[in-house]
Short mmCIF file of C-alpha atoms in Angstrom, two decimals:
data_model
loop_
_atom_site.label_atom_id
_atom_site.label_comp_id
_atom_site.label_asym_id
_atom_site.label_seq_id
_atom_site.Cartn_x
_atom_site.Cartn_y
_atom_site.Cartn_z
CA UNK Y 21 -3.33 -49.81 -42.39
CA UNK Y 22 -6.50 -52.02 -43.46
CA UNK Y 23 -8.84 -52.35 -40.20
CA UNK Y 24 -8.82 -55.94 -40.80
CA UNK Y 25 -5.41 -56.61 -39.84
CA UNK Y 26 -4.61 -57.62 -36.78
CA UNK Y 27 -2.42 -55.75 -34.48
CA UNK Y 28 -0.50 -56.32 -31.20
CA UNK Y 29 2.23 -54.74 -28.82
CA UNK Y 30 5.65 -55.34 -29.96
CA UNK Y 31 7.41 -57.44 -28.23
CA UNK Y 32 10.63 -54.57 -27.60
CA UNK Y 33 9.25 -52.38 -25.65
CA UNK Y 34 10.57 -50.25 -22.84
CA UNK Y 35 8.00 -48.99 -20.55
CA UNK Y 36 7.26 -47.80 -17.42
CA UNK Y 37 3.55 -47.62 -15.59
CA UNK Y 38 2.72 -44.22 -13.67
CA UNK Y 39 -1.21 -44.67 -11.55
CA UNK Y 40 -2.35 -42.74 -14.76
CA UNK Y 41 0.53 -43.58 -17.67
CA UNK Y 42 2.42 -45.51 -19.39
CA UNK Y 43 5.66 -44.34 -20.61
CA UNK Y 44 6.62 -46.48 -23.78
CA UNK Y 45 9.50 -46.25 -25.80
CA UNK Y 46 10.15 -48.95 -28.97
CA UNK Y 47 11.89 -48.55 -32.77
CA UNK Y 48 11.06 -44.34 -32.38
CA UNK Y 49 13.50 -41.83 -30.89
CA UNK Y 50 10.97 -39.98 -28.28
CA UNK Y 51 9.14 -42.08 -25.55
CA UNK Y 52 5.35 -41.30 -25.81
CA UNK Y 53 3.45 -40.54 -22.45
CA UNK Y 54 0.16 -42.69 -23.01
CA UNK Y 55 -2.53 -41.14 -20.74
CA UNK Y 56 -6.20 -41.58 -20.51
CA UNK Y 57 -7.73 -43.00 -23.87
CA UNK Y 58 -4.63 -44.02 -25.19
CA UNK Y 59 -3.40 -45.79 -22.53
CA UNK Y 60 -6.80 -47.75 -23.13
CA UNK Y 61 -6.48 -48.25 -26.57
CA UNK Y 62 -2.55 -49.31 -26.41
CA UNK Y 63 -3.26 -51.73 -24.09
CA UNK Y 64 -5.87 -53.46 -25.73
CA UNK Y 65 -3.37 -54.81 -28.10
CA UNK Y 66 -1.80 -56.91 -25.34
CA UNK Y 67 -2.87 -59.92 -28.00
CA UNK Y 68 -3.68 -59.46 -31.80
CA UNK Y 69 -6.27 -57.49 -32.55
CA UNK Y 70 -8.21 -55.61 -34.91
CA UNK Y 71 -8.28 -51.82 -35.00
CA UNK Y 72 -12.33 -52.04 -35.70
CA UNK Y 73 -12.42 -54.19 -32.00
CA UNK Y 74 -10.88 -51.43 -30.27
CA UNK Y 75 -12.99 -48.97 -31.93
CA UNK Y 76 -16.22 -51.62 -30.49
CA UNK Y 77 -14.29 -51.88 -27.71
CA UNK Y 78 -14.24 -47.78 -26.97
CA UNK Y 79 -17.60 -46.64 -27.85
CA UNK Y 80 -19.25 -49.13 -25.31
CA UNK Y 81 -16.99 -48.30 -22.60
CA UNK Y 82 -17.57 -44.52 -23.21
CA UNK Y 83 -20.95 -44.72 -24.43
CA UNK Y 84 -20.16 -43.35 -27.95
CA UNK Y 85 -21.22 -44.30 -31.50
CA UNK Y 86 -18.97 -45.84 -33.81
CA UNK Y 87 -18.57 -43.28 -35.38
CA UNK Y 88 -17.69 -40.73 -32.87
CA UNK Y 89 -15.57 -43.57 -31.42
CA UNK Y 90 -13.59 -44.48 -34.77
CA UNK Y 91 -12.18 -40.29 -34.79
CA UNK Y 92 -10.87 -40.72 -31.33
CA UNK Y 93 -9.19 -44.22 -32.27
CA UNK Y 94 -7.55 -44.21 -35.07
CA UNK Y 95 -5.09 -41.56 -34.96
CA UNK Y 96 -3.86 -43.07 -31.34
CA UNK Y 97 -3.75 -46.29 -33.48
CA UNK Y 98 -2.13 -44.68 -35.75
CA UNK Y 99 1.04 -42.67 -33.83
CA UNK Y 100 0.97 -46.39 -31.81
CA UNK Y 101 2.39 -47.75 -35.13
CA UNK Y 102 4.34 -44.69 -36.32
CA UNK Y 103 6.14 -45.35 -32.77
CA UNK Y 104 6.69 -49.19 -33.45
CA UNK Y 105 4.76 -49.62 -30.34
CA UNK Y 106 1.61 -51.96 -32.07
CA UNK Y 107 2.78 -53.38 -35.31
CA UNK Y 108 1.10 -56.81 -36.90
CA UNK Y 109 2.41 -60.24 -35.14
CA UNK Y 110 4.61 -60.99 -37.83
CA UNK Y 111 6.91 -58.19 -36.44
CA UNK Y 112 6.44 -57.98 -32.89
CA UNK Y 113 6.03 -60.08 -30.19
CA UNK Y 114 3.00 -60.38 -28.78
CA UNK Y 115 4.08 -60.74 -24.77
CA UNK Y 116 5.94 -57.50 -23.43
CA UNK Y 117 8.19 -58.07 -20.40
CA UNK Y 118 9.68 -55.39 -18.17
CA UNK F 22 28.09 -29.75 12.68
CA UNK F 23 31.65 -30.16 12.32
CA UNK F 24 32.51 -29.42 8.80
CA UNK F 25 34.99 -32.48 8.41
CA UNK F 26 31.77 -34.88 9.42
CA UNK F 27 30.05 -35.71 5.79
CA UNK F 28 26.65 -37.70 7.47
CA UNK F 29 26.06 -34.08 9.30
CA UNK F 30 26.60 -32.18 5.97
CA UNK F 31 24.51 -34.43 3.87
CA UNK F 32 21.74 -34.43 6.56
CA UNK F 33 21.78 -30.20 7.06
CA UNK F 34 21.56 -29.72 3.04
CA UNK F 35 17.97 -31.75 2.96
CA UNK F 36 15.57 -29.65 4.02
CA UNK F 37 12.76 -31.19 6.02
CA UNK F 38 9.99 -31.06 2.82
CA UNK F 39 12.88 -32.86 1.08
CA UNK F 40 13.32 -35.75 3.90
CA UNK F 41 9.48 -36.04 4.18
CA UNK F 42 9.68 -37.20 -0.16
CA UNK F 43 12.52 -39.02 0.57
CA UNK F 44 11.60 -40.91 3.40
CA UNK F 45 8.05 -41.89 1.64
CA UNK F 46 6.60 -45.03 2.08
CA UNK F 47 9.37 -45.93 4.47
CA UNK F 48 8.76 -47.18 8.72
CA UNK F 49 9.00 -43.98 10.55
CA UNK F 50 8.59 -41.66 7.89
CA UNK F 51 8.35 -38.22 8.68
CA UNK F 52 5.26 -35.94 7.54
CA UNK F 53 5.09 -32.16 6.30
CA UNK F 54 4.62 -29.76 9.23
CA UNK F 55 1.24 -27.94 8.91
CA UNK F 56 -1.64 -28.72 6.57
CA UNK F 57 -0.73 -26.22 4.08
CA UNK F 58 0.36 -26.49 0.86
CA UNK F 59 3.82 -25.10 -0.01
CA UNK F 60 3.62 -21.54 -1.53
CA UNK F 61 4.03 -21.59 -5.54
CA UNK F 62 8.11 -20.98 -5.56
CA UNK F 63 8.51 -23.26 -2.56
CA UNK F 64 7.35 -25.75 -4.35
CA UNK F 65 9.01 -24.74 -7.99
CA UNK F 66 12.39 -25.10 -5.64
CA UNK F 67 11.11 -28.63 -4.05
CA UNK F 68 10.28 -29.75 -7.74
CA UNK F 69 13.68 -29.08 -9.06
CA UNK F 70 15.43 -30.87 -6.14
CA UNK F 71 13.15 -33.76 -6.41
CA UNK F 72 14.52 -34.14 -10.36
CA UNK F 73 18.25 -33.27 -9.10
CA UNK F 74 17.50 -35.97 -6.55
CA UNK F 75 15.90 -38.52 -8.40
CA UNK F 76 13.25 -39.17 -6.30
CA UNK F 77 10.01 -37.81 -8.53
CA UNK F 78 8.47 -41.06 -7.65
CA UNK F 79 8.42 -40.49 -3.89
CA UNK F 80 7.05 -36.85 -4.78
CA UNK F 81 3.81 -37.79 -5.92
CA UNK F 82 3.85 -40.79 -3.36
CA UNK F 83 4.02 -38.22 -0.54
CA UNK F 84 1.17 -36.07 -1.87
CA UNK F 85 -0.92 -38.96 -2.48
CA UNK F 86 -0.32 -40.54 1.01
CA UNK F 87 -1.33 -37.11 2.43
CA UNK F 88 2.35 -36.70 3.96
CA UNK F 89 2.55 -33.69 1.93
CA UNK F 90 -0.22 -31.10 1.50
CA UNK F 91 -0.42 -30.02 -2.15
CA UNK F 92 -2.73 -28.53 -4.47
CA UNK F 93 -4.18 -29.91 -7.70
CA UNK F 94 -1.95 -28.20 -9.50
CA UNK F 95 0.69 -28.83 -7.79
CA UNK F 96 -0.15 -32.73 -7.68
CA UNK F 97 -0.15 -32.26 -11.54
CA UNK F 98 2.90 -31.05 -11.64
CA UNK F 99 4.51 -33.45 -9.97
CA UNK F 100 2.90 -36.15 -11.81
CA UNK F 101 4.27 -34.30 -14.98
CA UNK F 102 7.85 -34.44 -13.00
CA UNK F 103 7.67 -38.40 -12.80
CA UNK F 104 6.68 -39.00 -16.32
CA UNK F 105 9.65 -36.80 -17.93
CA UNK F 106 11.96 -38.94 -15.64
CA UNK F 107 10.78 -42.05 -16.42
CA UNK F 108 10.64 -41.19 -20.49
CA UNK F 109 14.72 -40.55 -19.60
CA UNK F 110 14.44 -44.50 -17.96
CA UNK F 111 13.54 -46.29 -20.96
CA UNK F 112 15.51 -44.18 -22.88
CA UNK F 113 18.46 -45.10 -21.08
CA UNK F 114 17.27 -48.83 -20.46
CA UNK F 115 17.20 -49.04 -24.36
CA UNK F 116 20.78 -48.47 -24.37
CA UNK F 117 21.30 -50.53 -21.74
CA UNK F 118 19.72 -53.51 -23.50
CA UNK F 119 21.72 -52.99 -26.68
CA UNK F 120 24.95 -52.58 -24.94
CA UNK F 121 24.21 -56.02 -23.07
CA UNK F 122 23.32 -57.44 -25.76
CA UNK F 123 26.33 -56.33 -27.94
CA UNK F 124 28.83 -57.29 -25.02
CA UNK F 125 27.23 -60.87 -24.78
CA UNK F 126 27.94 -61.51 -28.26
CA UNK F 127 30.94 -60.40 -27.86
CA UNK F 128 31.64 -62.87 -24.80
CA UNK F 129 32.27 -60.48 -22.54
CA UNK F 130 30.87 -61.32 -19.07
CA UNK F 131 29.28 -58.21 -17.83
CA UNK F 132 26.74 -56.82 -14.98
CA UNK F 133 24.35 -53.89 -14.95
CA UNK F 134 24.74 -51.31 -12.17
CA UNK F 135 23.24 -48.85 -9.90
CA UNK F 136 20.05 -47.46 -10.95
CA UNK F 137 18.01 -49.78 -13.27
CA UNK F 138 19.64 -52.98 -11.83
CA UNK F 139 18.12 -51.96 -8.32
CA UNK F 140 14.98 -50.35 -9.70
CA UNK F 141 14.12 -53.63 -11.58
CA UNK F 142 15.33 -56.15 -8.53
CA UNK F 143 14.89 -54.37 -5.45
CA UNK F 144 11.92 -51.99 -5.25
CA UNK F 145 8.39 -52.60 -6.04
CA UNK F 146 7.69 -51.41 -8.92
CA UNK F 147 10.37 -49.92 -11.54
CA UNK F 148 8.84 -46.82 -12.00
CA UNK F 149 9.70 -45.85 -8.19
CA UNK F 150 13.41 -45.44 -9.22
CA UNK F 151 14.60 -42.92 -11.67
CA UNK F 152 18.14 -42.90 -13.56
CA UNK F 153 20.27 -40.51 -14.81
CA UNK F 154 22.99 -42.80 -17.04
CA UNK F 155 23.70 -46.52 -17.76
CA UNK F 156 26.34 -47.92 -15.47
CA UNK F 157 28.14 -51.16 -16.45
CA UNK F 158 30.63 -53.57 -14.40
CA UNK F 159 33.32 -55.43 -16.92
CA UNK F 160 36.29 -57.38 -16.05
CA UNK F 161 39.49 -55.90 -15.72
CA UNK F 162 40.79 -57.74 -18.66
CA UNK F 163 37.37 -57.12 -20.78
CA UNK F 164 37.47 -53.18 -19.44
CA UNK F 165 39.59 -52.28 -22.83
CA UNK F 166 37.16 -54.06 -25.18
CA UNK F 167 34.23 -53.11 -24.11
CA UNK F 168 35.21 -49.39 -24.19
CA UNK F 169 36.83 -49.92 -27.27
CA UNK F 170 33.04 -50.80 -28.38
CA UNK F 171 31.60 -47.89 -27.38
CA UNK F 172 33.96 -45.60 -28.87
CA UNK F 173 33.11 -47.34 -32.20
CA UNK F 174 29.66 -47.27 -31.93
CA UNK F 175 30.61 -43.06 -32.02
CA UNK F 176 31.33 -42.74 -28.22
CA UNK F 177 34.21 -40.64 -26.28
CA UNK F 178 35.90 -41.17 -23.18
CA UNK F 179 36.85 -38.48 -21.06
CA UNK F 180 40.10 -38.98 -19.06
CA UNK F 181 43.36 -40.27 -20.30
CA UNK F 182 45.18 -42.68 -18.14
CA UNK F 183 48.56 -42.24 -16.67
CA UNK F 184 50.04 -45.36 -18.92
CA UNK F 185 48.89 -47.81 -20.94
CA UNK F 186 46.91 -50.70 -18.79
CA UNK F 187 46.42 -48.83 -15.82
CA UNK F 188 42.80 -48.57 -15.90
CA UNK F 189 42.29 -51.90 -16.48
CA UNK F 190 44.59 -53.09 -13.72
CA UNK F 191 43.70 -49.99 -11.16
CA UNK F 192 41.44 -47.37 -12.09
CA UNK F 193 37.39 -47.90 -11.34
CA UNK F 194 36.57 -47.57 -15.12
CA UNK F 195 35.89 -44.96 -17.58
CA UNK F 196 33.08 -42.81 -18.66
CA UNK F 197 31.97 -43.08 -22.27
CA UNK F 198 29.92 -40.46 -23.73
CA UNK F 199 27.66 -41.33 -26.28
CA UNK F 200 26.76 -39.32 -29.50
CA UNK F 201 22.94 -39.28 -28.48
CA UNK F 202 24.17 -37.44 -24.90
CA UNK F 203 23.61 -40.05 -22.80
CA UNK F 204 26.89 -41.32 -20.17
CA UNK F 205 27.74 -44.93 -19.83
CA UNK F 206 30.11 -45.94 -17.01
CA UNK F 207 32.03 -49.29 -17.92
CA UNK F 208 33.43 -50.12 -14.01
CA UNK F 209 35.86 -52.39 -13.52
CA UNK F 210 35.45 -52.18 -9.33
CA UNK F 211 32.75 -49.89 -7.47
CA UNK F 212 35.08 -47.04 -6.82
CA UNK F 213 38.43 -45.43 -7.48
CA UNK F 214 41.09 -45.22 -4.89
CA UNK F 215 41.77 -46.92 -1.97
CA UNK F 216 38.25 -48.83 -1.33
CA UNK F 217 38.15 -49.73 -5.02
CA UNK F 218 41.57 -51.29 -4.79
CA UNK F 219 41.41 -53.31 -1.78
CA UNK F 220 38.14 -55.44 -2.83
CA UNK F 221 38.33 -58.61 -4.18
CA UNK F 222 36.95 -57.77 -8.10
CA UNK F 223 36.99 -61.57 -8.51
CA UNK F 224 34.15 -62.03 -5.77
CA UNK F 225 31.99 -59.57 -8.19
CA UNK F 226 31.40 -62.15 -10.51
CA UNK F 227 30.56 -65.00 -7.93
CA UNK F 228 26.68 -64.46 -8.62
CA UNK F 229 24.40 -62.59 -10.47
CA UNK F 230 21.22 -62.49 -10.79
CA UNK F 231 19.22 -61.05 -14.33
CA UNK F 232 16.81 -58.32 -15.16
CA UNK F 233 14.50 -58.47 -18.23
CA UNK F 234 14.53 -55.30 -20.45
CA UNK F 235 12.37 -54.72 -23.34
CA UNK F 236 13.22 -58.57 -24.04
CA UNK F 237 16.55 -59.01 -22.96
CA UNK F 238 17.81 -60.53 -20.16
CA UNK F 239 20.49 -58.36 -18.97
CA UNK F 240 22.76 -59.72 -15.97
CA UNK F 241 22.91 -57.87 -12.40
CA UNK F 242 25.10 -57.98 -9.40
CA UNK F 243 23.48 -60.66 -6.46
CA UNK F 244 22.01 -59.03 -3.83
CA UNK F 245 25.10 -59.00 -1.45
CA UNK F 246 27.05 -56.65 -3.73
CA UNK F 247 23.94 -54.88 -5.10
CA UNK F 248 24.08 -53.69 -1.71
CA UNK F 249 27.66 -53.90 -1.19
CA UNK F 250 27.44 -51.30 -4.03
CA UNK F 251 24.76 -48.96 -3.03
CA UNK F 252 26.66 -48.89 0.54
CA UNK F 253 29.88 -47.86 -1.20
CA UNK F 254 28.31 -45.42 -3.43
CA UNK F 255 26.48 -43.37 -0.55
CA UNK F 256 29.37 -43.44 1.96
CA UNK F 257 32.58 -42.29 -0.41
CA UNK F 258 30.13 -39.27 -1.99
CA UNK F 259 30.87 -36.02 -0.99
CA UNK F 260 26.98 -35.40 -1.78
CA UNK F 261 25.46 -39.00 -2.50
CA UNK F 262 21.84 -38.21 -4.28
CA UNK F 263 18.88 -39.31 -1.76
CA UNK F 264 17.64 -42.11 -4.58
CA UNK F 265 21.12 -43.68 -3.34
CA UNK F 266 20.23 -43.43 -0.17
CA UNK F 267 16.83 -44.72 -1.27
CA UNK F 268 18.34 -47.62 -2.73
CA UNK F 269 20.12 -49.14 0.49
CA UNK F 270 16.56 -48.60 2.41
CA UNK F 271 14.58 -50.62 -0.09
CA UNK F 272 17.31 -53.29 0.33
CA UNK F 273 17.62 -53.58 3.85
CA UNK F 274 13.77 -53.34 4.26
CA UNK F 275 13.54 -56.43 1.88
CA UNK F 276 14.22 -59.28 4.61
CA UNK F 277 15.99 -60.89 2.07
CA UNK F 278 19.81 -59.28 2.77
CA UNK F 279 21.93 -61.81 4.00
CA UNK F 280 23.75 -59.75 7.09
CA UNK F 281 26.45 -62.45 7.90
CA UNK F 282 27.30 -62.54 4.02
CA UNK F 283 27.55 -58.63 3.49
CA UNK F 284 29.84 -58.46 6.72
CA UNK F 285 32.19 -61.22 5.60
CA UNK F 286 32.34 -59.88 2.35
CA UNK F 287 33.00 -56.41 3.25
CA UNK F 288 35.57 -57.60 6.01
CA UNK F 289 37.30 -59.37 3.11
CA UNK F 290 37.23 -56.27 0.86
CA UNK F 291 38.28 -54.28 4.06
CA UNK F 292 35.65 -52.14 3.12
CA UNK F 293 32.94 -52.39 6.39
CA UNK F 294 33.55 -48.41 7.24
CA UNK F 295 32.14 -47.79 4.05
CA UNK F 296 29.01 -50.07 4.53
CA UNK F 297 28.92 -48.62 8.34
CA UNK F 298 28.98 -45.17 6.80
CA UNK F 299 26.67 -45.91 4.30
CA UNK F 300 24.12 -46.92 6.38
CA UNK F 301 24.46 -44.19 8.81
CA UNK F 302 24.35 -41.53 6.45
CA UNK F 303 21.08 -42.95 5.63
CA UNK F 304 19.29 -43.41 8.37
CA UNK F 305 20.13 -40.04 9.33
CA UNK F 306 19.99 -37.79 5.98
CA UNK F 307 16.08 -39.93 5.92
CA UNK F 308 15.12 -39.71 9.20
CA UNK F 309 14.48 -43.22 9.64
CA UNK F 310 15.14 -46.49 11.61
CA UNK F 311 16.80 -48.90 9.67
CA UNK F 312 16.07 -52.71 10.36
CA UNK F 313 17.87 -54.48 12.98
CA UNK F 314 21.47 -56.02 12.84
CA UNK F 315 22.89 -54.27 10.59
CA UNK F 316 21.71 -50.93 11.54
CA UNK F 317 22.87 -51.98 15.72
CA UNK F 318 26.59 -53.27 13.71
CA UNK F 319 27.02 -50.23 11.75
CA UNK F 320 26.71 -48.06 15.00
CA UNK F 321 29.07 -49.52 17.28
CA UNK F 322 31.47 -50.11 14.24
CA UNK F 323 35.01 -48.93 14.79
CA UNK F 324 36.93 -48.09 11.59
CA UNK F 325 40.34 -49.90 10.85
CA UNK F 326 43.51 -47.53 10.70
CA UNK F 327 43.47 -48.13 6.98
CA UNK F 328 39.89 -47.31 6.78
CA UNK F 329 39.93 -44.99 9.15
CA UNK F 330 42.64 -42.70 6.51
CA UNK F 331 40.74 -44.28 3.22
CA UNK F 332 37.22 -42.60 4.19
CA UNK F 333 39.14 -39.10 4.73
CA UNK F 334 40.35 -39.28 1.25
CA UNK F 335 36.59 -39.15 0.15
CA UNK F 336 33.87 -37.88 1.51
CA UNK F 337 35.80 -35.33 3.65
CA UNK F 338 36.39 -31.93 3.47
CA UNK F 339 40.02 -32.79 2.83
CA UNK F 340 39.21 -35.74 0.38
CA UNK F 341 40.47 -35.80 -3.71
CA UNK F 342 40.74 -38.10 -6.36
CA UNK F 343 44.57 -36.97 -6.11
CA UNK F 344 44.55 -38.43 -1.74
CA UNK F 345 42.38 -41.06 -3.39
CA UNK F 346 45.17 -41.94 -5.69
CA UNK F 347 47.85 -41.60 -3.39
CA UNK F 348 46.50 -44.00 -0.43
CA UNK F 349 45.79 -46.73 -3.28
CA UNK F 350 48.82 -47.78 -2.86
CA UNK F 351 48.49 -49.40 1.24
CA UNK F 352 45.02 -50.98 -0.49
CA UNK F 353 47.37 -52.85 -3.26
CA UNK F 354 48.08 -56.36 -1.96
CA UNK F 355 51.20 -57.45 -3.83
CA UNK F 356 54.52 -55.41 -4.05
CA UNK F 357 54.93 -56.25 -7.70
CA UNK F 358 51.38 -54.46 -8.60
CA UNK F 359 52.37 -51.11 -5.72
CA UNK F 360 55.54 -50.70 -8.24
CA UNK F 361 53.25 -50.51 -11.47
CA UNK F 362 51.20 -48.07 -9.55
CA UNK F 363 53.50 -46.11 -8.16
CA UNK F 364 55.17 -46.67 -11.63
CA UNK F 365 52.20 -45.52 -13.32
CA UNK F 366 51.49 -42.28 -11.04
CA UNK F 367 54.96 -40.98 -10.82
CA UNK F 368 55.87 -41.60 -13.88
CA UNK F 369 53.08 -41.03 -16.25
CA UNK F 370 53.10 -40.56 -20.50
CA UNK F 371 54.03 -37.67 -21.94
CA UNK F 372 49.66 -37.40 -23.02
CA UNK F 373 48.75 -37.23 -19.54
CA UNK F 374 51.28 -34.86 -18.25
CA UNK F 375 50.39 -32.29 -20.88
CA UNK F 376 46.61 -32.89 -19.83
CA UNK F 377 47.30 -32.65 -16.32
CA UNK F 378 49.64 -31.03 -14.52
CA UNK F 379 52.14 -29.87 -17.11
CA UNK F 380 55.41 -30.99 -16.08
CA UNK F 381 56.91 -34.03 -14.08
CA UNK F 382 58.76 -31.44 -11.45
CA UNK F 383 54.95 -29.76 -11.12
CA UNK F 384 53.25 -33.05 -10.77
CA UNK F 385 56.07 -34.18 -7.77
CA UNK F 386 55.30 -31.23 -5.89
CA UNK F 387 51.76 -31.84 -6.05
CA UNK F 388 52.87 -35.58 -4.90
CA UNK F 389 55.02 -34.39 -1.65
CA UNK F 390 52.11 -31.65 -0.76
CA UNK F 391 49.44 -34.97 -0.43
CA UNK F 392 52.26 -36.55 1.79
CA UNK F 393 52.32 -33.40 4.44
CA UNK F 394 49.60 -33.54 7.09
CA UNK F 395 47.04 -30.90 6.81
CA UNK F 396 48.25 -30.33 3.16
CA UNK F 397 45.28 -30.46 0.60
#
């Protein structure tokens, strides 16, 4: 997936929220358990964004460089869209409800 | 104890670790004895009763709150506990969602049940009620088509029924199993027997309120027979789970029951032993005080002679589905409906004989043994 696309929660999502994570099930057959740094990264496509943002996003918050940042994101971006949970707005709705 | 009392079983099976989980969160909660942590296969044992239980939620409440001394492991654990129950939850609120949505198409009217309609309306936060299957509430005349959906879509049912149209007309429901494991209950009324077949299954569709699931607004019972339910449910088990139990807390703690509606109701249904007993069993299997009216109504509540020999046929030590069956017929209102039960029971198809008890001569003996006192 190009980093300039845009990407955002779909909009059929079943979830729940523990104190430390989120247990989100969408098109896949297995609910993932989203702890830590990928509960940060999934929800920071609550509205469309760009994978590259995230990756900004990340290496500020943890004090990382880009680069070191951009191997721990992608992959989680990655299985997020494998699991149908982040998909581009065309195919998802951007609000989740529970 | 007597052995014949179900609130005093229920209550001596939950050990006091379990009651402290329970009763989380809740006024006059009780706390662990001592400040230290459960030994390693205590708390293996605790763990597995807290998933039997449904409670996993409450679990790492408790240990967070300080009511029950843990160790980082063990706090792990149970955190780990929580998470594989709720990744069952959206599983089974997935299925939920598509069934709704199917049955709406379909127009067939329709109300979610039990476990995610409460978790969703009546406690704080979803995640502090756990499921184990999807439990549905159809009319009578919708109770064939909407089973008859699910068995397409690759599900089973389990039980036969005696002829033609009786489930529809007088059984609770029936259980579909679905090819991915998972149990949906299609109800037609709360509960079989002689409670299910005295309320009023019109008055279950009077109001509803909705849920939102992944997207889809899926109707629930209002909150009179939400709790109407819950009540039901906990007082005519045998061994009603402690989330149950759970579930007619949260709702009474809301302020928002209406106590004049659920004792009108339930006097209507001729049903108010079971909410009586379904309170009682709660405050007492939780160790807690219940709020106010109907907590003081439930204990000075006398049982009705019907009620009285409907609540034996449960949750006592002499109860069956067979006693169940049998006393259905003083809960049926109109002597043309009593003959299609009795009908229906004595004479049943060919099918369920062979399924059940063999032969028509085996399944009258079985009949006149239910009518003898003291006869199981």
């Amino acid at each position: 997936m190009s980093d300039s696309v845009r990407l955002v929660k779909a909009g059929r999502t079943f979830y729940r929220k523990t104190s430390d994570a989120t247990v989100a099930l969408c098109t896949s057959n297995e609910p993932m358990v989203l702890r830590g740094s990928a509960r940060i990264v999934y929800d920071a496509f609550e509205s469309p964004t760009r994978p590259d943002d995230v990756i900004d996003l990340v290496a500020a918050a943890f004090d990382m460089s880009s680069g070191e940042a951009r191997a721990a994101v992608e992959p989680i971006v990655e299985e997020l869209v494998a699991a149908g949970l982040i998909g581009p707005p065309s195919s998802t709705t951007a609000e989740i409800t529970s | 104890m007597s052995v014949a009392d179900p609130t005093a079983l229920r209550s001596a099976l939950v050990t006091p670790t379990l009651r402290v989980v329970a009763a989380q969160g809740l006024e006059g909660a009780p706390v662990a004895e001592g400040s230290s942590p459960l030994g390693a296969r205590a708390f293996l044992e605790l763990i597995g009763r807290v998933a039997a239980e449904r409670i996993p939620y409450h679990l790492v409440a408790a240990i967070e709150s300080g009511a029950l001394p843990a160790t980082d492991e063990q706090y792990e654990e149970a955190k780990r506990c929580h998470e594989s129950a709720l990744a069952v939850d959206v599983c089974l609120e997935r299925v939920l969602a598509g069934i709704s949505e199917r049955l709406t198409a379909a127009g067939i009217d329709h109300r979610a049940l039990k476990g995610m309609a409460v978790a969703h309306s009546d406690y704080d936060d979803p995640a502090m009620r756990s499921s184990g299957d999807v439990d549905l509430l159809v009319e009578g005349k919708h109770l064939d088509a909407a089973v008859e959906m699910l068995v397409t879509d690759g599900g089973r049912t389990l039980f036969l029924e005696p002829r033609p149209g009786f489930r529809a007309r007088f059984e609770k429901g029936v259980c579909v199993e679905r090819e991915d494991g998972f149990e949906v209950d299609v109800h037609r009324v709360f509960c079989s027997g002689p409670f299910g077949l005295s309320l009023v299954a019109d008055d279950l569709f009077d109001d509803h309120a909705e849920v939102v699931l992944g997207g889809t607004a899926v109707p629930v019972l209002g909150r009179t027979q939400r709790f109407l339910h819950v009540c039901y449910h906990a007082a005519l088990s045998k061994r009603p789970r402690l989330s149950s139990l759970r579930d007619i807390a949260e709702i009474d703690r809301s302020g928002r029951l209406n106590a004049d509606e659920v004792l009108e109701t339930s006097r209507r249904w001729r049903g108010q032993a079971a909410v009586a007993r379904g309170l009682r069993v709660t405050s007492e299997t939780l160790g807690v005080e219940l709020d106010g009216t109907l907590r003081r109504w439930a204990d000075s509540y006398e049982p009705t002679r019907f009620e009285a020999a409907a609540l034996r046929a449960y949750a006592s030590e002499e109860g069956s589905y067979a006693r169940q069956a049998a006393l259905g017929l003083w809960a049926i209102r109109s002597w043309r409906d009593r003959a299609a039960y009795a009908r229906a029971l004595l004479l049943p198809s060919h099918e369920y004989l062979r399924a059940r008890e063999g032969s028509l001569s085996m399944r009258w003996r079985h009949a006149i043994n239910l009518g003898r006192p003291g006869r199981r």
